[in-house]
Phi, psi and omega in degrees: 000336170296329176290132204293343172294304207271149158288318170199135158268153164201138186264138162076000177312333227217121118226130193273134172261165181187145182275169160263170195287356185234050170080333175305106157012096159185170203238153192198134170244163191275155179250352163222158161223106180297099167251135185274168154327293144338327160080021122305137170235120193225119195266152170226126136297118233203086179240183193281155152308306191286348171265031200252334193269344211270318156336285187295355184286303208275343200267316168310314200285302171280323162320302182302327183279351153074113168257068198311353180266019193197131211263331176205186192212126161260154124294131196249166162212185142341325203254355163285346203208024179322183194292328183292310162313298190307300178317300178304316147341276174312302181322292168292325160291335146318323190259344186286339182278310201271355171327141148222176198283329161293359192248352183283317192290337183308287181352278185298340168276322153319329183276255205323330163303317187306320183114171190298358185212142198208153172263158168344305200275343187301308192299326159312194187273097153073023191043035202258129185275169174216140186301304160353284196287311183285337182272342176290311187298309161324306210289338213242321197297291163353298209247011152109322181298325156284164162199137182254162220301303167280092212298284204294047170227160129314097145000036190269182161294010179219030171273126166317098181252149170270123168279117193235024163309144171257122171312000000 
């Protein structure tokens, strides 16, 4: 749900028939089905890193057989999603709830008075943390406005952001 395409997940929805390579039967459900903003429906498949070749065989196997409710089907695994991503992930849908506009514009003026590059805990009050203040801040990383220095970390308070704000 963190990712800014959906719209809605639903689980366990889909199961899809598909021949095998030796013409042989057999049925398989998708374990999430994505529909985006965009009005793509993208089905996933969802194993262990070590199951990913035994996956990606049925997945290949239902892409060729062509689905009209589902424009494509991936595989997801573990090593698609470490620990830093669920964090950050949780982290943006937290701010998409708790945000509000007065704490965006504090923000966004605090960033851009600071320069081009700013830490995380700077964007607070006198550096005090504020709930507020952190969810404005999640919410402009999201949107783009912010950019943090290191695309492949966990988010913190002292991770270093780009400002990429439009006056």
């Amino acid at each position: 749900m963190a990712d800014p395409l959906t719209k809605e997940l639903r689980s366990q929805t889909h199961r899809l028939v598909y021949k095998d390579d030796d013409a042989e039967v057999h049925s398989h459900v998708l374990d999430l089905l994505q529909i985006r903003t965009d009005e793509k429906i993208v089905g996933h498949a969802v194993k262990t890193e070590a199951n990913r070749p035994y996956l990606q065989k049925i997945v290949d196997h239902l892409n060729a057989t062509g689905h009209p409710e589902i424009d494509w089907i991936e595989v997801k695994t573990d090593k698609d999603a470490p620990a830093w991503k669920l964090h950050n992930a949780m982290d943006f849908l937290w701010a998409r709830a708790n945000m509000h506009e007065t704490d965006l514009d504090i923000v966004r003026r605090r960033a851009l008075r600071l320069g081009p590059s700013v830490e995380f805990w700077q964007l607070f009050d006198r550096g005090v943390h504020h709930w507020g203040r952190e969810a404005a801040i999640f919410y402009l990383i999201e949107q783009g406005e912010l950019v943090p220095e290191f695309a492949d970390d966990r988010i913190t308070k002292v991770s270093t952001l780009l400002v990429n704000m439009r006056c």
